[in-house]
Structure formats: structure tokens, C-alpha cells
Amino acid sequence: METIKVNTSQHVDIDYPVAGLGERIAARLIDLGIFLGLYVIFILLTLIFGLSVGMESTPYLIIGLAILYGASYVFYNLICEIFMNGQCVGKRLMKIKVISLDGSQASIGQYFIRWLFRLVDFAFTGQVGGLICIAVSKNKQRIGDIVAGTTVIKTVPHTDISHIAFHPVEEDYVPIFNNVSLLTDRDVELIHEVIATYYKTHNTELIYTMSAKVATLLSLIIPEGMNEMEFLKTVIKDYNHQTAIAL
């Protein structure tokens, strides 16, 4: 499985599985299938309206529906990726999504650049320019991805903040690190992802790097006798405890 090494905002490298060319083509075909279905509905509505109201009024309906249909087709990817967290219907069904190269959710500006460069990737090159770029580029990026600083990855089970915030905590638990409040939800999600990645890849460097970053952020030294993995798990447990108290 091809992966891309993403350097997160905490400067920790995590490998994400890259979406293959076949999966991206399949997602595109699903989206085109949706618009083909909408085109059939467009024709049916035109015929029904023409028969019920009169053919003399039909041209106005055709113009209105054509404008709506064209605008939907043009802006479909941009709107979907902004409001569906980097996915359109095809991408969601194929379980792939757009992310920023730093591992975070892409910004509206990045989605806009990707959308704008669809002209270069597909419209001006007969639909093949972007596919060729995806096939030959290191990170499976089309030109729009390269310019926007994004890529498309396979979606993997992601840490849900509800699993962190509402994880059961022993009533008599005494936290070890009281300043875990300096962490953000995203910081703790990332710790979970690093630990999960370690169990899959056994890359100990991830644990050492993450523990060093967390210790620096919290301005503390890992206690003697506690290894890096235990440290990260304790930080998470302390965070869960503080979050439960806050609720």
C-alpha cells in the first residue's frame, strides 16, 4: 500500500495511505453518474412541463433549468469539498478525502485552488492531464493538488473527540500532570493517532518524537521510571479526567 508521510503541525510524521488512481477515477465516475441522472430528470421535467402548460412556455423552463444544472456541475466539487470535509459523493462512497499536506483539514482557499485548477487538470487537457499527473507524481497529486498543497488519502478510522472527552474515568483517579489543560482537542487526537500508528507500524520513532513534543509543550520532564508510551497514555488519561470534571 502506497503511503504519504505527512508532517503534522506538531512536526510529527505520520504515514497516511494514499488514494490510488483507480479509486479517484471511480469516485469521478460516480459523480458523473449523478449528473447523468440529473440530466435525465431535467429532460423529463421539460417534457412534463411542456405537455401540461404549453410548449410556448417551455423555452423559459429549459433556460432556467439549464442554468441551474450548469452551475451545479461547475461548482459541485468546490461546494461539496467545503461542506463535506474534503469529500464529494463519489469520494465518500470510495472512502477517500482531500487533506492538507500538514495532515489537517484543507482550508477553503486550498479547496478553491484545487477547484480552479480543474480547468488545467481536466478541461484543457481532455480529462487526461490530471490523471497523468496523479499517476506519475510522488504523492499521487494532480496539478491542482500540487499548487494547493493538498493530496487525496484513503479515509481511516479517525479519533473521534467524543471518545476522548467522554471516555470513562475512575472516580478516585488522581491526575499526574495537572497542566494538560494546555493541550487542545486536536493535540490529544494526534496523540491517539500516533499510538494507533505505532501499533500498526511498530515505528518507535513516532512515540519518541511525540512524547518529546508533548513534554516540551507542557514544560515538564518525563518522570523517571515512566517510558514514552506510558507518558503519552497518562497524558491522555489526565486529559480525559480534566474533561470529565469540566463537564
PDB file of C-alpha atoms in Angstrom:
ATOM      1  CA  MET A   1       0.000   0.000   0.000  1.00  0.00           C
ATOM      2  CA  GLU A   2       1.413   3.376  -1.038  1.00  0.00           C
ATOM      3  CA  THR A   3       1.572   5.962   1.706  1.00  0.00           C
ATOM      4  CA  ILE A   4       2.416   9.618   2.085  1.00  0.00           C
ATOM      5  CA  LYS A   5       4.427  10.890   5.025  1.00  0.00           C
ATOM      6  CA  VAL A   6       2.551  13.873   6.422  1.00  0.00           C
ATOM      7  CA  ASN A   7       4.335  16.297   8.706  1.00  0.00           C
ATOM      8  CA  THR A   8       1.697  17.496  11.168  1.00  0.00           C
ATOM      9  CA  SER A   9       1.569  20.914  12.787  1.00  0.00           C
ATOM     10  CA  GLN A  10       3.324  19.342  15.801  1.00  0.00           C
ATOM     11  CA  HIS A  11       6.157  18.249  13.451  1.00  0.00           C
ATOM     12  CA  VAL A  12       5.375  14.562  13.865  1.00  0.00           C
ATOM     13  CA  ASP A  13       5.486  12.443  10.700  1.00  0.00           C
ATOM     14  CA  ILE A  14       2.517  10.105  10.193  1.00  0.00           C
ATOM     15  CA  ASP A  15       2.030   7.812   7.207  1.00  0.00           C
ATOM     16  CA  TYR A  16      -1.385   8.011   5.545  1.00  0.00           C
ATOM     17  CA  PRO A  17      -2.494   5.579   2.787  1.00  0.00           C
ATOM     18  CA  VAL A  18      -2.715   7.476  -0.496  1.00  0.00           C
ATOM     19  CA  ALA A  19      -5.809   7.150  -2.669  1.00  0.00           C
ATOM     20  CA  GLY A  20      -4.953   5.277  -5.835  1.00  0.00           C
ATOM     21  CA  LEU A  21      -5.683   6.375  -9.386  1.00  0.00           C
ATOM     22  CA  GLY A  22      -8.402   3.726  -9.736  1.00  0.00           C
ATOM     23  CA  GLU A  23     -10.228   4.929  -6.637  1.00  0.00           C
ATOM     24  CA  ARG A  24     -10.134   8.532  -7.812  1.00  0.00           C
ATOM     25  CA  ILE A  25     -11.407   7.568 -11.272  1.00  0.00           C
ATOM     26  CA  ALA A  26     -14.209   5.531  -9.686  1.00  0.00           C
ATOM     27  CA  ALA A  27     -15.172   8.493  -7.489  1.00  0.00           C
ATOM     28  CA  ARG A  28     -15.241  10.730 -10.565  1.00  0.00           C
ATOM     29  CA  LEU A  29     -17.409   8.257 -12.473  1.00  0.00           C
ATOM     30  CA  ILE A  30     -19.870   8.104  -9.564  1.00  0.00           C
ATOM     31  CA  ASP A  31     -20.174  11.898  -9.603  1.00  0.00           C
ATOM     32  CA  LEU A  32     -20.651  11.900 -13.380  1.00  0.00           C
ATOM     33  CA  GLY A  33     -23.312   9.218 -12.954  1.00  0.00           C
ATOM     34  CA  ILE A  34     -25.141  11.506 -10.531  1.00  0.00           C
ATOM     35  CA  PHE A  35     -25.156  14.325 -13.073  1.00  0.00           C
ATOM     36  CA  LEU A  36     -26.276  11.954 -15.809  1.00  0.00           C
ATOM     37  CA  GLY A  37     -29.242  11.057 -13.611  1.00  0.00           C
ATOM     38  CA  LEU A  38     -29.952  14.742 -13.032  1.00  0.00           C
ATOM     39  CA  TYR A  39     -29.809  15.325 -16.801  1.00  0.00           C
ATOM     40  CA  VAL A  40     -32.459  12.659 -17.348  1.00  0.00           C
ATOM     41  CA  ILE A  41     -34.626  14.322 -14.681  1.00  0.00           C
ATOM     42  CA  PHE A  42     -34.033  17.661 -16.458  1.00  0.00           C
ATOM     43  CA  ILE A  43     -35.340  16.237 -19.741  1.00  0.00           C
ATOM     44  CA  LEU A  44     -38.359  14.633 -18.054  1.00  0.00           C
ATOM     45  CA  LEU A  45     -39.287  17.851 -16.252  1.00  0.00           C
ATOM     46  CA  THR A  46     -39.064  19.737 -19.522  1.00  0.00           C
ATOM     47  CA  LEU A  47     -41.372  17.279 -21.281  1.00  0.00           C
ATOM     48  CA  ILE A  48     -43.868  17.177 -18.408  1.00  0.00           C
ATOM     49  CA  PHE A  49     -43.959  20.965 -18.134  1.00  0.00           C
ATOM     50  CA  GLY A  50     -44.305  21.339 -21.890  1.00  0.00           C
ATOM     51  CA  LEU A  51     -47.236  18.947 -22.041  1.00  0.00           C
ATOM     52  CA  SER A  52     -49.072  20.412 -19.053  1.00  0.00           C
ATOM     53  CA  VAL A  53     -48.533  24.133 -19.581  1.00  0.00           C
ATOM     54  CA  GLY A  54     -47.837  24.501 -23.260  1.00  0.00           C
ATOM     55  CA  MET A  55     -44.824  24.367 -25.484  1.00  0.00           C
ATOM     56  CA  GLU A  56     -44.688  28.175 -25.796  1.00  0.00           C
ATOM     57  CA  SER A  57     -43.551  28.453 -22.148  1.00  0.00           C
ATOM     58  CA  THR A  58     -41.103  25.558 -22.329  1.00  0.00           C
ATOM     59  CA  PRO A  59     -38.051  27.574 -23.545  1.00  0.00           C
ATOM     60  CA  TYR A  60     -38.062  29.631 -20.344  1.00  0.00           C
ATOM     61  CA  LEU A  61     -38.067  26.465 -18.255  1.00  0.00           C
ATOM     62  CA  ILE A  62     -35.268  24.999 -20.342  1.00  0.00           C
ATOM     63  CA  ILE A  63     -33.131  28.106 -19.890  1.00  0.00           C
ATOM     64  CA  GLY A  64     -33.739  28.229 -16.127  1.00  0.00           C
ATOM     65  CA  LEU A  65     -33.050  24.535 -15.579  1.00  0.00           C
ATOM     66  CA  ALA A  66     -30.023  24.639 -17.889  1.00  0.00           C
ATOM     67  CA  ILE A  67     -28.500  27.492 -15.871  1.00  0.00           C
ATOM     68  CA  LEU A  68     -29.181  25.648 -12.603  1.00  0.00           C
ATOM     69  CA  TYR A  69     -27.805  22.391 -13.995  1.00  0.00           C
ATOM     70  CA  GLY A  70     -24.684  24.060 -15.402  1.00  0.00           C
ATOM     71  CA  ALA A  71     -23.953  25.941 -12.181  1.00  0.00           C
ATOM     72  CA  SER A  72     -24.393  22.761 -10.149  1.00  0.00           C
ATOM     73  CA  TYR A  73     -21.960  20.895 -12.407  1.00  0.00           C
ATOM     74  CA  VAL A  74     -19.350  23.661 -12.342  1.00  0.00           C
ATOM     75  CA  PHE A  75     -19.408  24.313  -8.598  1.00  0.00           C
ATOM     76  CA  TYR A  76     -20.227  20.779  -7.420  1.00  0.00           C
ATOM     77  CA  ASN A  77     -16.730  19.748  -6.314  1.00  0.00           C
ATOM     78  CA  LEU A  78     -15.938  23.061  -4.640  1.00  0.00           C
ATOM     79  CA  ILE A  79     -19.161  23.196  -2.621  1.00  0.00           C
ATOM     80  CA  CYS A  80     -19.077  19.526  -1.649  1.00  0.00           C
ATOM     81  CA  GLU A  81     -15.438  19.570  -0.514  1.00  0.00           C
ATOM     82  CA  ILE A  82     -16.000  22.680   1.592  1.00  0.00           C
ATOM     83  CA  PHE A  83     -19.143  21.392   3.322  1.00  0.00           C
ATOM     84  CA  MET A  84     -18.340  17.650   3.342  1.00  0.00           C
ATOM     85  CA  ASN A  85     -14.871  17.855   4.863  1.00  0.00           C
ATOM     86  CA  GLY A  86     -12.858  17.250   1.680  1.00  0.00           C
ATOM     87  CA  GLN A  87     -15.265  14.813   0.063  1.00  0.00           C
ATOM     88  CA  CYS A  88     -17.888  14.770  -2.662  1.00  0.00           C
ATOM     89  CA  VAL A  89     -20.417  11.966  -3.008  1.00  0.00           C
ATOM     90  CA  GLY A  90     -18.072   9.880  -5.120  1.00  0.00           C
ATOM     91  CA  LYS A  91     -15.145  10.325  -2.729  1.00  0.00           C
ATOM     92  CA  ARG A  92     -17.303   9.470   0.260  1.00  0.00           C
ATOM     93  CA  LEU A  93     -18.529   6.259  -1.337  1.00  0.00           C
ATOM     94  CA  MET A  94     -14.955   5.329  -2.292  1.00  0.00           C
ATOM     95  CA  LYS A  95     -13.760   6.246   1.221  1.00  0.00           C
ATOM     96  CA  ILE A  96     -11.195   8.834   0.129  1.00  0.00           C
ATOM     97  CA  LYS A  97     -10.843  12.513   1.015  1.00  0.00           C
ATOM     98  CA  VAL A  98      -8.788  15.644   0.415  1.00  0.00           C
ATOM     99  CA  ILE A  99      -6.407  16.757   3.154  1.00  0.00           C
ATOM    100  CA  SER A 100      -3.711  19.382   3.509  1.00  0.00           C
ATOM    101  CA  LEU A 101      -0.121  18.155   3.339  1.00  0.00           C
ATOM    102  CA  ASP A 102       0.300  19.008   7.037  1.00  0.00           C
ATOM    103  CA  GLY A 103      -2.355  16.418   7.887  1.00  0.00           C
ATOM    104  CA  SER A 104      -5.045  18.940   8.788  1.00  0.00           C
ATOM    105  CA  GLN A 105      -8.338  19.634   7.069  1.00  0.00           C
ATOM    106  CA  ALA A 106      -7.752  21.678   3.929  1.00  0.00           C
ATOM    107  CA  SER A 107      -8.770  25.325   4.057  1.00  0.00           C
ATOM    108  CA  ILE A 108     -11.404  26.968   1.881  1.00  0.00           C
ATOM    109  CA  GLY A 109      -8.576  28.631  -0.047  1.00  0.00           C
ATOM    110  CA  GLN A 110      -6.976  25.259  -0.776  1.00  0.00           C
ATOM    111  CA  TYR A 111     -10.293  23.804  -1.938  1.00  0.00           C
ATOM    112  CA  PHE A 112     -10.771  26.839  -4.180  1.00  0.00           C
ATOM    113  CA  ILE A 113      -7.312  26.441  -5.765  1.00  0.00           C
ATOM    114  CA  ARG A 114      -7.946  22.719  -6.388  1.00  0.00           C
ATOM    115  CA  TRP A 115     -11.274  23.569  -7.979  1.00  0.00           C
ATOM    116  CA  LEU A 116      -9.814  26.367 -10.125  1.00  0.00           C
ATOM    117  CA  PHE A 117      -7.056  24.113 -11.453  1.00  0.00           C
ATOM    118  CA  ARG A 118      -9.614  21.576 -12.644  1.00  0.00           C
ATOM    119  CA  LEU A 119      -9.507  23.649 -15.819  1.00  0.00           C
ATOM    120  CA  VAL A 120      -5.828  22.739 -16.228  1.00  0.00           C
ATOM    121  CA  ASP A 121      -6.142  19.157 -14.997  1.00  0.00           C
ATOM    122  CA  PHE A 122      -9.228  18.186 -16.967  1.00  0.00           C
ATOM    123  CA  ALA A 123     -10.966  20.826 -19.122  1.00  0.00           C
ATOM    124  CA  PHE A 124      -7.941  21.968 -21.157  1.00  0.00           C
ATOM    125  CA  THR A 125      -6.382  18.512 -21.424  1.00  0.00           C
ATOM    126  CA  GLY A 126      -9.331  16.349 -22.375  1.00  0.00           C
ATOM    127  CA  GLN A 127      -9.722  14.839 -18.888  1.00  0.00           C
ATOM    128  CA  VAL A 128      -6.288  13.165 -19.033  1.00  0.00           C
ATOM    129  CA  GLY A 129      -3.863  15.832 -17.771  1.00  0.00           C
ATOM    130  CA  GLY A 130      -4.797  15.416 -14.131  1.00  0.00           C
ATOM    131  CA  LEU A 131      -4.872  11.621 -14.388  1.00  0.00           C
ATOM    132  CA  ILE A 132      -1.371  11.513 -15.868  1.00  0.00           C
ATOM    133  CA  CYS A 133      -0.078  13.817 -13.124  1.00  0.00           C
ATOM    134  CA  ILE A 134      -1.664  11.611 -10.442  1.00  0.00           C
ATOM    135  CA  ALA A 135      -0.095   8.509 -11.983  1.00  0.00           C
ATOM    136  CA  VAL A 136       3.459   9.890 -12.171  1.00  0.00           C
ATOM    137  CA  SER A 137       3.686  12.255  -9.177  1.00  0.00           C
ATOM    138  CA  LYS A 138       5.280  11.098  -5.941  1.00  0.00           C
ATOM    139  CA  ASN A 139       2.300  11.859  -3.710  1.00  0.00           C
ATOM    140  CA  LYS A 140      -0.396  10.968  -6.268  1.00  0.00           C
ATOM    141  CA  GLN A 141      -1.288  14.625  -6.741  1.00  0.00           C
ATOM    142  CA  ARG A 142      -2.875  16.289  -9.701  1.00  0.00           C
ATOM    143  CA  ILE A 143      -1.651  19.769 -10.651  1.00  0.00           C
ATOM    144  CA  GLY A 144      -4.355  21.396  -8.525  1.00  0.00           C
ATOM    145  CA  ASP A 145      -3.193  19.385  -5.506  1.00  0.00           C
ATOM    146  CA  ILE A 146       0.440  20.367  -6.043  1.00  0.00           C
ATOM    147  CA  VAL A 147      -0.405  24.066  -6.269  1.00  0.00           C
ATOM    148  CA  ALA A 148      -2.873  23.951  -3.342  1.00  0.00           C
ATOM    149  CA  GLY A 149      -0.637  21.844  -1.095  1.00  0.00           C
ATOM    150  CA  THR A 150      -3.148  19.033  -0.789  1.00  0.00           C
ATOM    151  CA  THR A 151      -3.429  15.344  -1.577  1.00  0.00           C
ATOM    152  CA  VAL A 152      -6.118  12.676  -1.512  1.00  0.00           C
ATOM    153  CA  ILE A 153      -5.891   9.867   1.038  1.00  0.00           C
ATOM    154  CA  LYS A 154      -7.909   6.837   1.986  1.00  0.00           C
ATOM    155  CA  THR A 155     -10.063   7.547   4.981  1.00  0.00           C
ATOM    156  CA  VAL A 156      -9.042   5.548   8.002  1.00  0.00           C
ATOM    157  CA  PRO A 157     -10.798   5.274  11.371  1.00  0.00           C
ATOM    158  CA  HIS A 158     -10.118   8.682  12.871  1.00  0.00           C
ATOM    159  CA  THR A 159     -10.041   9.542  16.536  1.00  0.00           C
ATOM    160  CA  ASP A 160     -13.445  10.893  17.488  1.00  0.00           C
ATOM    161  CA  ILE A 161     -13.209  13.663  20.075  1.00  0.00           C
ATOM    162  CA  SER A 162     -16.248  12.190  21.832  1.00  0.00           C
ATOM    163  CA  HIS A 163     -14.216   9.063  22.502  1.00  0.00           C
ATOM    164  CA  ILE A 164     -11.591  11.228  24.172  1.00  0.00           C
ATOM    165  CA  ALA A 165     -13.755  13.661  26.080  1.00  0.00           C
ATOM    166  CA  PHE A 166     -16.270  11.173  27.415  1.00  0.00           C
ATOM    167  CA  HIS A 167     -14.098   8.141  28.000  1.00  0.00           C
ATOM    168  CA  PRO A 168     -14.926   6.691  31.430  1.00  0.00           C
ATOM    169  CA  VAL A 169     -12.519   7.787  34.171  1.00  0.00           C
ATOM    170  CA  GLU A 170     -12.194   6.194  37.591  1.00  0.00           C
ATOM    171  CA  GLU A 171     -13.856   8.334  40.235  1.00  0.00           C
ATOM    172  CA  ASP A 172     -10.831   8.155  42.527  1.00  0.00           C
ATOM    173  CA  TYR A 173      -8.282   8.764  39.758  1.00  0.00           C
ATOM    174  CA  VAL A 174      -5.605  11.315  40.651  1.00  0.00           C
ATOM    175  CA  PRO A 175      -4.042  13.026  37.599  1.00  0.00           C
ATOM    176  CA  ILE A 176      -0.274  13.113  37.368  1.00  0.00           C
ATOM    177  CA  PHE A 177       0.119  16.057  35.012  1.00  0.00           C
ATOM    178  CA  ASN A 178      -2.135  18.916  36.049  1.00  0.00           C
ATOM    179  CA  ASN A 179      -1.220  21.225  33.172  1.00  0.00           C
ATOM    180  CA  VAL A 180      -2.683  19.009  30.427  1.00  0.00           C
ATOM    181  CA  SER A 181      -5.220  21.815  30.012  1.00  0.00           C
ATOM    182  CA  LEU A 182      -2.560  23.415  27.812  1.00  0.00           C
ATOM    183  CA  LEU A 183      -3.360  20.780  25.206  1.00  0.00           C
ATOM    184  CA  THR A 184      -6.074  21.201  22.606  1.00  0.00           C
ATOM    185  CA  ASP A 185      -8.541  18.611  21.396  1.00  0.00           C
ATOM    186  CA  ARG A 186      -6.511  18.279  18.212  1.00  0.00           C
ATOM    187  CA  ASP A 187      -3.317  17.664  20.216  1.00  0.00           C
ATOM    188  CA  VAL A 188      -4.938  14.752  22.021  1.00  0.00           C
ATOM    189  CA  GLU A 189      -6.431  13.388  18.798  1.00  0.00           C
ATOM    190  CA  LEU A 190      -2.930  13.417  17.321  1.00  0.00           C
ATOM    191  CA  ILE A 191      -1.512  11.515  20.310  1.00  0.00           C
ATOM    192  CA  HIS A 192      -4.196   8.864  19.747  1.00  0.00           C
ATOM    193  CA  GLU A 193      -3.288   8.678  16.044  1.00  0.00           C
ATOM    194  CA  VAL A 194       0.415   8.336  16.823  1.00  0.00           C
ATOM    195  CA  ILE A 195      -0.231   5.485  19.267  1.00  0.00           C
ATOM    196  CA  ALA A 196      -2.558   3.761  16.802  1.00  0.00           C
ATOM    197  CA  THR A 197       0.019   4.164  14.037  1.00  0.00           C
ATOM    198  CA  TYR A 198       2.730   2.715  16.272  1.00  0.00           C
ATOM    199  CA  TYR A 199       0.696  -0.467  16.864  1.00  0.00           C
ATOM    200  CA  LYS A 200       0.335  -0.850  13.092  1.00  0.00           C
ATOM    201  CA  THR A 201       3.897   0.005  12.032  1.00  0.00           C
ATOM    202  CA  HIS A 202       5.950  -0.526  15.232  1.00  0.00           C
ATOM    203  CA  ASN A 203       7.780   2.687  14.409  1.00  0.00           C
ATOM    204  CA  THR A 204       9.164   3.634  17.837  1.00  0.00           C
ATOM    205  CA  GLU A 205      10.496   6.926  16.494  1.00  0.00           C
ATOM    206  CA  LEU A 206       6.905   8.191  16.326  1.00  0.00           C
ATOM    207  CA  ILE A 207       6.443   7.608  20.059  1.00  0.00           C
ATOM    208  CA  TYR A 208       9.766   9.218  20.972  1.00  0.00           C
ATOM    209  CA  THR A 209       9.088  12.263  18.793  1.00  0.00           C
ATOM    210  CA  MET A 210       5.509  12.720  20.012  1.00  0.00           C
ATOM    211  CA  SER A 211       6.430  12.337  23.686  1.00  0.00           C
ATOM    212  CA  ALA A 212       9.222  14.891  23.307  1.00  0.00           C
ATOM    213  CA  LYS A 213       6.827  17.374  21.678  1.00  0.00           C
ATOM    214  CA  VAL A 214       4.191  16.894  24.378  1.00  0.00           C
ATOM    215  CA  ALA A 215       6.750  17.204  27.188  1.00  0.00           C
ATOM    216  CA  THR A 216       8.024  20.452  25.664  1.00  0.00           C
ATOM    217  CA  LEU A 217       4.510  21.805  25.228  1.00  0.00           C
ATOM    218  CA  LEU A 218       3.666  21.028  28.857  1.00  0.00           C
ATOM    219  CA  SER A 219       7.063  22.290  30.091  1.00  0.00           C
ATOM    220  CA  LEU A 220       7.841  19.120  32.019  1.00  0.00           C
ATOM    221  CA  ILE A 221      10.254  16.199  32.106  1.00  0.00           C
ATOM    222  CA  ILE A 222       9.055  12.622  31.729  1.00  0.00           C
ATOM    223  CA  PRO A 223       9.179  11.126  35.238  1.00  0.00           C
ATOM    224  CA  GLU A 224      11.900   8.622  35.973  1.00  0.00           C
ATOM    225  CA  GLY A 225      10.696   5.061  35.521  1.00  0.00           C
ATOM    226  CA  MET A 226       7.973   6.073  33.034  1.00  0.00           C
ATOM    227  CA  ASN A 227       8.664   5.257  29.395  1.00  0.00           C
ATOM    228  CA  GLU A 228       7.483   7.359  26.466  1.00  0.00           C
ATOM    229  CA  MET A 229       4.445   5.220  25.673  1.00  0.00           C
ATOM    230  CA  GLU A 230       3.293   5.253  29.296  1.00  0.00           C
ATOM    231  CA  PHE A 231       3.802   9.012  29.330  1.00  0.00           C
ATOM    232  CA  LEU A 232       1.551   9.561  26.312  1.00  0.00           C
ATOM    233  CA  LYS A 233      -1.147   7.263  27.679  1.00  0.00           C
ATOM    234  CA  THR A 234      -1.007   9.027  31.057  1.00  0.00           C
ATOM    235  CA  VAL A 235      -1.359  12.411  29.375  1.00  0.00           C
ATOM    236  CA  ILE A 236      -4.467  11.170  27.579  1.00  0.00           C
ATOM    237  CA  LYS A 237      -5.902   9.763  30.802  1.00  0.00           C
ATOM    238  CA  ASP A 238      -5.249  13.034  32.628  1.00  0.00           C
ATOM    239  CA  TYR A 239      -6.880  14.941  29.788  1.00  0.00           C
ATOM    240  CA  ASN A 240      -9.923  12.648  29.957  1.00  0.00           C
ATOM    241  CA  HIS A 241     -10.117  13.257  33.697  1.00  0.00           C
ATOM    242  CA  GLN A 242      -9.983  17.051  33.383  1.00  0.00           C
ATOM    243  CA  THR A 243     -12.504  16.998  30.566  1.00  0.00           C
ATOM    244  CA  ALA A 244     -14.899  14.878  32.609  1.00  0.00           C
ATOM    245  CA  ILE A 245     -14.606  17.284  35.545  1.00  0.00           C
ATOM    246  CA  ALA A 246     -15.276  20.251  33.269  1.00  0.00           C
ATOM    247  CA  LEU A 247     -18.494  18.606  32.108  1.00  0.00           C
TER     248      LEU A 247
END
